[in-house]
Amino acid sequence: MISVRIADRKCEAHNILSFELVSVTGEALPPFSAGSHIDIHLPGGLIRQYSLYNGSHAEHSYKIAVLLAPEGRGGSSAMHQLQIGQELNISEPRNLFPLSHEAKKTLLFAGGIGITPILSMAERLSHIGAEFELHYYSRSWEHAAFAEKLKSGSLADRVNLYFDSEPDNKPDLALMLANRNSDEHLFVCGPNGFMNFVLDSARNAGWAEDQLHREYFANEVGDTDANQSFEITIASTQQILSVPAERSILQVLMENDIEIPYSCEQGVCGTCLVRVLEGTPDHRDLYLSPSERSANDQILTCCSRAHGKKLVLDI
Ligand code: FES
């Protein structure tokens, strides 16, 4: 855990605040790579993940931006109440959305507040002189955080901005993604519908799954009424635990003092992953790729369940 102080707090766009976090002791913060996020421990006990948007060559601060989601689970409202000078605990940066070093060219797609990890990636690619394009979709200029910086700064000639308020300005994605080389990689972050649209367009244009990279913010909770109970076996001890319809595997593990790391509890971050030795998972996360899902040998315990009555977990 790292103790930080809010050194700056700014309005970046409609309902979007940015925060600059510096070490309480004044020391350099641990290094990070583009696409990393940190866990923020909020007053009141909530833990939320936010992507770092500054360039990864920055040493003395972490920068995050938070969209207020009044209908959300309370994290963004708590963040928006924080003030300059306040102290917080955060985790070290973790990267579940790293750039590909094999890419000869990188296409970056951001929807709304999904610009945060994408901006850090653009800064990094620009810093090392790599080839990239940034396509940023937002509702309007007023809703687009960092639009001014992107259009007037050193990244300007690589950035394309598209606004819902100017529908005639939207590109034909199928055309944009057609006839690309197999050494190009695509990274997308934003609302789930936006990401699925970009990823499906790429797949339809012939992109291979290993060229596609995404980071989801939140998992839409599906209909849980049809959930069934099932059993899990802890392979190391042969202990058998029942997972009722209304509890997650992770909750049952914690209630039985079996500790595994977790963070988002929404199937987004990948922290609670465990290997499956027997049984078929009912994957409900947004983290595993289609090929990882079909291998059925790992499961995100915070949200996924079982097809059938039993799973044996490699714990
Ligand atoms: Fe983040 Fe499970 S805790 S995916």
Coordinates of C-alpha atoms and ligand atoms in Angstrom, one line a residue:
M1 CA 0.0 0.0 0.0
I2 CA 1.2 3.5 -0.8
S3 CA 0.1 6.7 1.0
V4 CA -0.5 9.5 -1.4
R5 CA -1.8 13.1 -1.2
I6 CA -4.0 14.8 -3.8
A7 CA -1.7 17.5 -5.2
D8 CA -4.1 18.7 -7.9
R9 CA -7.8 18.3 -8.8
K10 CA -9.2 19.8 -12.0
C11 CA -12.3 19.7 -14.1
E12 CA -11.3 18.1 -17.4
A13 CA -14.8 17.9 -19.1
H14 CA -18.5 17.7 -18.2
N15 CA -18.6 15.6 -15.0
I16 CA -15.0 14.5 -15.3
L17 CA -12.4 15.4 -12.7
S18 CA -8.7 14.6 -12.8
F19 CA -6.6 14.0 -9.7
E20 CA -2.8 14.2 -9.4
L21 CA -1.5 12.0 -6.7
V22 CA 2.0 12.4 -5.1
S23 CA 3.7 10.4 -2.4
V24 CA 3.1 11.7 1.1
T25 CA 6.8 11.3 1.8
G26 CA 7.8 13.2 -1.4
E27 CA 9.6 10.1 -2.8
A28 CA 9.3 8.9 -6.3
L29 CA 6.4 6.6 -6.9
P30 CA 6.9 3.0 -8.2
P31 CA 7.3 3.0 -12.0
F32 CA 4.4 1.9 -14.2
S33 CA 3.9 0.9 -17.8
A34 CA 1.2 2.4 -20.1
G35 CA -2.2 0.8 -19.5
S36 CA -1.6 0.3 -15.8
H37 CA -4.3 1.0 -13.1
I38 CA -4.2 1.6 -9.4
D39 CA -6.6 0.6 -6.7
I40 CA -7.8 3.6 -4.7
H41 CA -9.0 2.9 -1.1
L42 CA -11.7 5.5 -0.6
P43 CA -12.9 6.9 2.7
G44 CA -15.8 4.6 3.8
G45 CA -14.1 1.4 2.6
L46 CA -14.8 1.3 -1.1
I47 CA -12.0 0.2 -3.4
R48 CA -12.0 1.3 -7.0
Q49 CA -9.6 0.9 -9.9
Y50 CA -8.6 3.8 -12.1
S51 CA -6.2 3.8 -15.1
L52 CA -3.2 6.1 -15.0
Y53 CA -3.4 8.6 -17.8
N54 CA 0.0 10.2 -17.5
G55 CA 3.0 9.0 -19.6
S56 CA 4.8 6.1 -18.0
H57 CA 8.1 8.0 -18.0
A58 CA 6.5 10.2 -15.2
E59 CA 8.0 9.4 -11.8
H60 CA 6.7 11.8 -9.3
S61 CA 2.9 11.5 -9.7
Y62 CA 0.1 9.3 -10.8
K63 CA -2.7 11.0 -12.7
I64 CA -6.3 9.6 -12.9
A65 CA -9.5 11.0 -14.2
V66 CA -13.0 10.0 -12.9
L67 CA -16.3 10.3 -14.6
L68 CA -19.2 11.0 -12.2
A69 CA -21.7 8.1 -12.5
P70 CA -24.6 9.2 -10.3
E71 CA -26.4 5.8 -10.9
G72 CA -23.2 3.9 -10.2
R73 CA -22.1 2.0 -7.0
G74 CA -20.8 5.1 -5.2
G75 CA -17.1 5.1 -6.1
S76 CA -17.2 8.0 -8.6
S77 CA -19.3 10.1 -6.2
A78 CA -16.9 9.5 -3.4
M79 CA -14.0 10.3 -5.7
H80 CA -15.6 13.6 -6.7
Q81 CA -15.9 14.7 -3.1
L82 CA -12.1 14.4 -2.6
Q83 CA -10.2 17.7 -2.2
I84 CA -6.7 18.9 -2.8
G85 CA -4.5 18.0 0.2
Q86 CA -6.5 14.9 1.2
E87 CA -4.5 11.7 1.8
L88 CA -5.4 8.3 0.4
N89 CA -4.0 4.8 0.3
I90 CA -3.5 3.2 -3.1
S91 CA -2.0 0.0 -4.5
E92 CA 1.1 -0.2 -6.6
P93 CA 0.2 0.1 -10.3
R94 CA -0.7 -3.2 -12.1
N95 CA -1.0 -3.6 -15.8
L96 CA -3.6 -5.9 -17.3
F97 CA -3.7 -4.0 -20.5
P98 CA -0.1 -3.7 -21.7
L99 CA 1.0 -2.5 -25.1
S100 CA 2.3 -5.1 -27.5
H101 CA 6.0 -4.9 -28.2
E102 CA 5.4 -6.9 -31.4
A103 CA 3.2 -4.3 -32.9
K104 CA 4.6 -2.5 -36.0
K105 CA 1.7 -0.1 -35.7
T106 CA -0.8 0.4 -32.9
L107 CA -4.4 1.6 -33.3
L108 CA -5.8 3.1 -30.2
F109 CA -9.6 3.5 -29.7
A110 CA -11.1 5.3 -26.8
G111 CA -14.8 5.9 -26.0
G112 CA -15.5 8.6 -23.4
I113 CA -13.6 8.2 -20.1
G114 CA -11.9 5.2 -21.8
I115 CA -9.4 7.8 -23.0
T116 CA -7.4 7.4 -19.7
P117 CA -5.3 4.3 -20.4
I118 CA -5.3 5.1 -24.1
L119 CA -3.8 8.5 -23.5
S120 CA -1.0 7.0 -21.4
M121 CA -0.4 4.5 -24.3
A122 CA -0.3 7.4 -26.8
E123 CA 2.2 9.3 -24.7
R124 CA 4.4 6.2 -24.4
L125 CA 4.2 5.3 -28.2
S126 CA 5.0 8.9 -29.0
H127 CA 7.9 9.0 -26.5
I128 CA 9.5 5.9 -28.1
G129 CA 8.8 7.1 -31.7
A130 CA 6.4 4.2 -32.5
E131 CA 3.8 4.3 -35.2
F132 CA 0.2 4.7 -33.9
E133 CA -3.2 6.3 -34.5
L134 CA -5.6 7.4 -31.8
H135 CA -9.4 7.4 -32.5
Y136 CA -11.3 9.1 -29.7
Y137 CA -15.1 9.0 -29.6
S138 CA -17.1 11.2 -27.3
R139 CA -20.6 12.7 -26.9
S140 CA -19.4 16.3 -27.6
W141 CA -16.4 18.5 -27.2
E142 CA -17.7 19.5 -23.7
H143 CA -17.7 15.8 -22.7
A144 CA -14.3 14.9 -24.1
A145 CA -11.6 15.0 -21.4
F146 CA -8.2 16.1 -22.6
A147 CA -9.6 17.0 -26.1
E148 CA -7.8 20.3 -26.0
K149 CA -4.5 18.8 -25.0
L150 CA -4.9 16.1 -27.7
K151 CA -5.7 18.4 -30.5
S152 CA -3.1 21.1 -29.7
G153 CA -0.2 19.2 -28.2
S154 CA 2.5 16.9 -29.7
L155 CA 0.1 14.1 -30.3
A156 CA -2.2 16.2 -32.5
D157 CA -1.3 14.8 -35.9
R158 CA -2.0 11.2 -34.7
V159 CA -5.4 12.0 -33.0
N160 CA -8.9 11.8 -34.6
L161 CA -11.8 13.1 -32.5
Y162 CA -15.4 12.1 -33.3
F163 CA -18.5 13.5 -31.5
D164 CA -22.0 12.1 -31.3
S165 CA -23.1 15.7 -31.8
E166 CA -21.5 15.6 -35.3
P167 CA -22.6 12.3 -36.7
D168 CA -21.5 13.1 -40.3
N169 CA -17.9 13.3 -39.0
K170 CA -17.9 9.6 -37.9
P171 CA -15.6 7.3 -39.9
D172 CA -16.7 4.0 -41.5
L173 CA -15.0 1.7 -39.1
A174 CA -15.3 -1.4 -41.4
L175 CA -13.4 0.6 -44.0
M176 CA -10.9 1.9 -41.5
L177 CA -10.1 -1.6 -40.2
A178 CA -10.1 -3.4 -43.6
N179 CA -6.9 -4.5 -45.3
R180 CA -4.6 -4.0 -42.3
N181 CA -1.4 -5.9 -41.7
S182 CA -1.2 -8.8 -39.3
D183 CA 1.5 -7.0 -37.3
E184 CA -0.8 -4.2 -36.3
H185 CA -2.5 -4.3 -32.9
L186 CA -5.7 -2.7 -31.8
F187 CA -6.4 -1.4 -28.2
V188 CA -9.8 -0.3 -27.1
C189 CA -11.2 1.1 -23.9
G190 CA -14.6 2.6 -23.2
P191 CA -18.2 1.6 -22.6
N192 CA -19.0 -2.1 -23.2
G193 CA -21.2 -1.4 -26.2
F194 CA -18.6 0.8 -27.8
M195 CA -15.8 -1.8 -27.2
N196 CA -17.9 -4.7 -28.6
F197 CA -18.7 -2.6 -31.7
V198 CA -15.0 -1.9 -32.3
L199 CA -13.9 -5.5 -31.6
D200 CA -16.6 -7.0 -33.7
S201 CA -15.8 -4.6 -36.6
A202 CA -12.2 -5.7 -36.4
R203 CA -13.1 -9.4 -36.3
N204 CA -15.3 -9.0 -39.3
A205 CA -12.5 -7.2 -41.1
G206 CA -10.3 -10.3 -40.5
W207 CA -8.3 -9.3 -37.4
A208 CA -7.0 -12.2 -35.4
E209 CA -7.9 -12.4 -31.7
D210 CA -4.3 -12.0 -30.6
Q211 CA -4.2 -8.6 -32.3
L212 CA -7.1 -7.3 -30.2
H213 CA -6.7 -5.9 -26.7
R214 CA -9.4 -4.3 -24.5
E215 CA -10.0 -3.1 -21.0
Y216 CA -13.5 -3.1 -19.6
F217 CA -14.5 -0.7 -16.8
A218 CA -17.5 -2.5 -15.4
N219 CA -19.4 -5.7 -16.0
E220 CA -23.1 -5.3 -16.6
V221 CA -24.7 -7.6 -14.0
G222 CA -26.8 -10.1 -16.0
D223 CA -30.0 -11.7 -14.8
T224 CA -29.1 -13.6 -11.6
D225 CA -32.6 -15.0 -11.0
A226 CA -31.7 -18.2 -12.9
N227 CA -28.5 -18.8 -10.9
Q228 CA -28.2 -22.4 -9.6
S229 CA -26.3 -23.6 -6.6
F230 CA -23.3 -25.9 -7.2
E231 CA -20.3 -27.3 -5.3
I232 CA -16.6 -26.5 -5.4
T233 CA -13.9 -28.8 -4.3
I234 CA -10.6 -27.3 -3.0
A235 CA -8.0 -29.5 -4.7
S236 CA -5.3 -29.1 -2.1
T237 CA -7.5 -30.2 0.9
Q238 CA -10.4 -32.0 -0.9
Q239 CA -12.7 -29.7 1.1
I240 CA -16.2 -29.4 -0.5
L241 CA -18.1 -26.2 -0.3
S242 CA -21.5 -25.3 -1.5
V243 CA -22.0 -22.1 -3.5
P244 CA -25.6 -21.0 -3.1
A245 CA -27.4 -19.3 -6.0
E246 CA -27.1 -15.9 -4.3
R247 CA -23.4 -16.1 -3.4
S248 CA -20.3 -16.0 -5.6
I249 CA -17.4 -18.5 -5.4
L250 CA -15.2 -15.7 -4.0
Q251 CA -17.7 -14.9 -1.2
V252 CA -17.9 -18.6 -0.3
L253 CA -14.1 -18.9 -0.3
M254 CA -13.7 -15.8 2.0
E255 CA -16.4 -17.0 4.3
N256 CA -14.4 -20.2 4.8
D257 CA -11.1 -18.4 5.4
I258 CA -9.7 -19.4 2.0
E259 CA -7.9 -16.3 0.8
I260 CA -7.3 -15.5 -2.8
P261 CA -6.5 -12.0 -4.1
Y262 CA -9.3 -10.0 -5.5
S263 CA -10.0 -6.4 -6.5
C264 CA -12.9 -5.2 -8.7
E265 CA -15.4 -8.0 -7.8
Q266 CA -17.0 -7.4 -11.2
G267 CA -15.1 -9.8 -13.5
V268 CA -13.1 -7.0 -15.0
C269 CA -9.6 -7.0 -13.5
G270 CA -8.6 -10.6 -13.5
T271 CA -7.2 -10.6 -10.0
C272 CA -9.3 -13.4 -8.6
L273 CA -8.4 -15.9 -11.4
V274 CA -8.0 -19.6 -10.3
R275 CA -7.3 -22.7 -12.4
V276 CA -10.1 -25.2 -12.9
L277 CA -9.1 -28.9 -12.7
E278 CA -12.6 -30.4 -13.3
G279 CA -16.0 -29.2 -14.3
T280 CA -17.1 -26.5 -16.8
P281 CA -17.2 -22.9 -15.8
D282 CA -20.1 -20.6 -16.7
H283 CA -17.9 -17.6 -17.6
R284 CA -19.6 -14.3 -16.7
D285 CA -16.5 -12.1 -16.7
L286 CA -15.2 -9.6 -19.2
Y287 CA -11.5 -10.5 -18.7
L288 CA -10.9 -13.8 -20.4
S289 CA -10.4 -13.9 -24.2
P290 CA -12.7 -16.1 -26.3
S291 CA -10.0 -18.8 -26.6
E292 CA -9.3 -18.7 -22.8
R293 CA -13.0 -19.1 -22.2
S294 CA -13.3 -22.1 -24.4
A295 CA -10.3 -23.8 -22.8
N296 CA -12.4 -23.9 -19.6
D297 CA -9.4 -24.3 -17.4
Q298 CA -9.6 -21.1 -15.5
I299 CA -12.4 -19.0 -13.8
L300 CA -12.9 -15.6 -12.4
T301 CA -14.3 -16.5 -9.0
C302 CA -15.9 -13.1 -8.2
C303 CA -18.6 -13.5 -10.9
S304 CA -18.4 -16.7 -12.9
R305 CA -20.3 -19.9 -11.9
A306 CA -20.6 -23.5 -13.0
H307 CA -22.3 -25.3 -15.8
G308 CA -23.3 -28.4 -13.9
K309 CA -23.1 -29.3 -10.3
K310 CA -19.4 -29.3 -9.5
L311 CA -16.0 -27.5 -10.1
V312 CA -12.7 -28.6 -8.8
L313 CA -10.5 -25.6 -8.2
D314 CA -6.7 -25.6 -8.1
I315 CA -6.4 -23.8 -4.7
Ligands
FES1 FE1 -11.6 -8.5 -10.5 FE2 -12.6 -10.9 -10.0 S1 -11.8 -9.5 -8.6 S2 -12.1 -10.1 -11.9

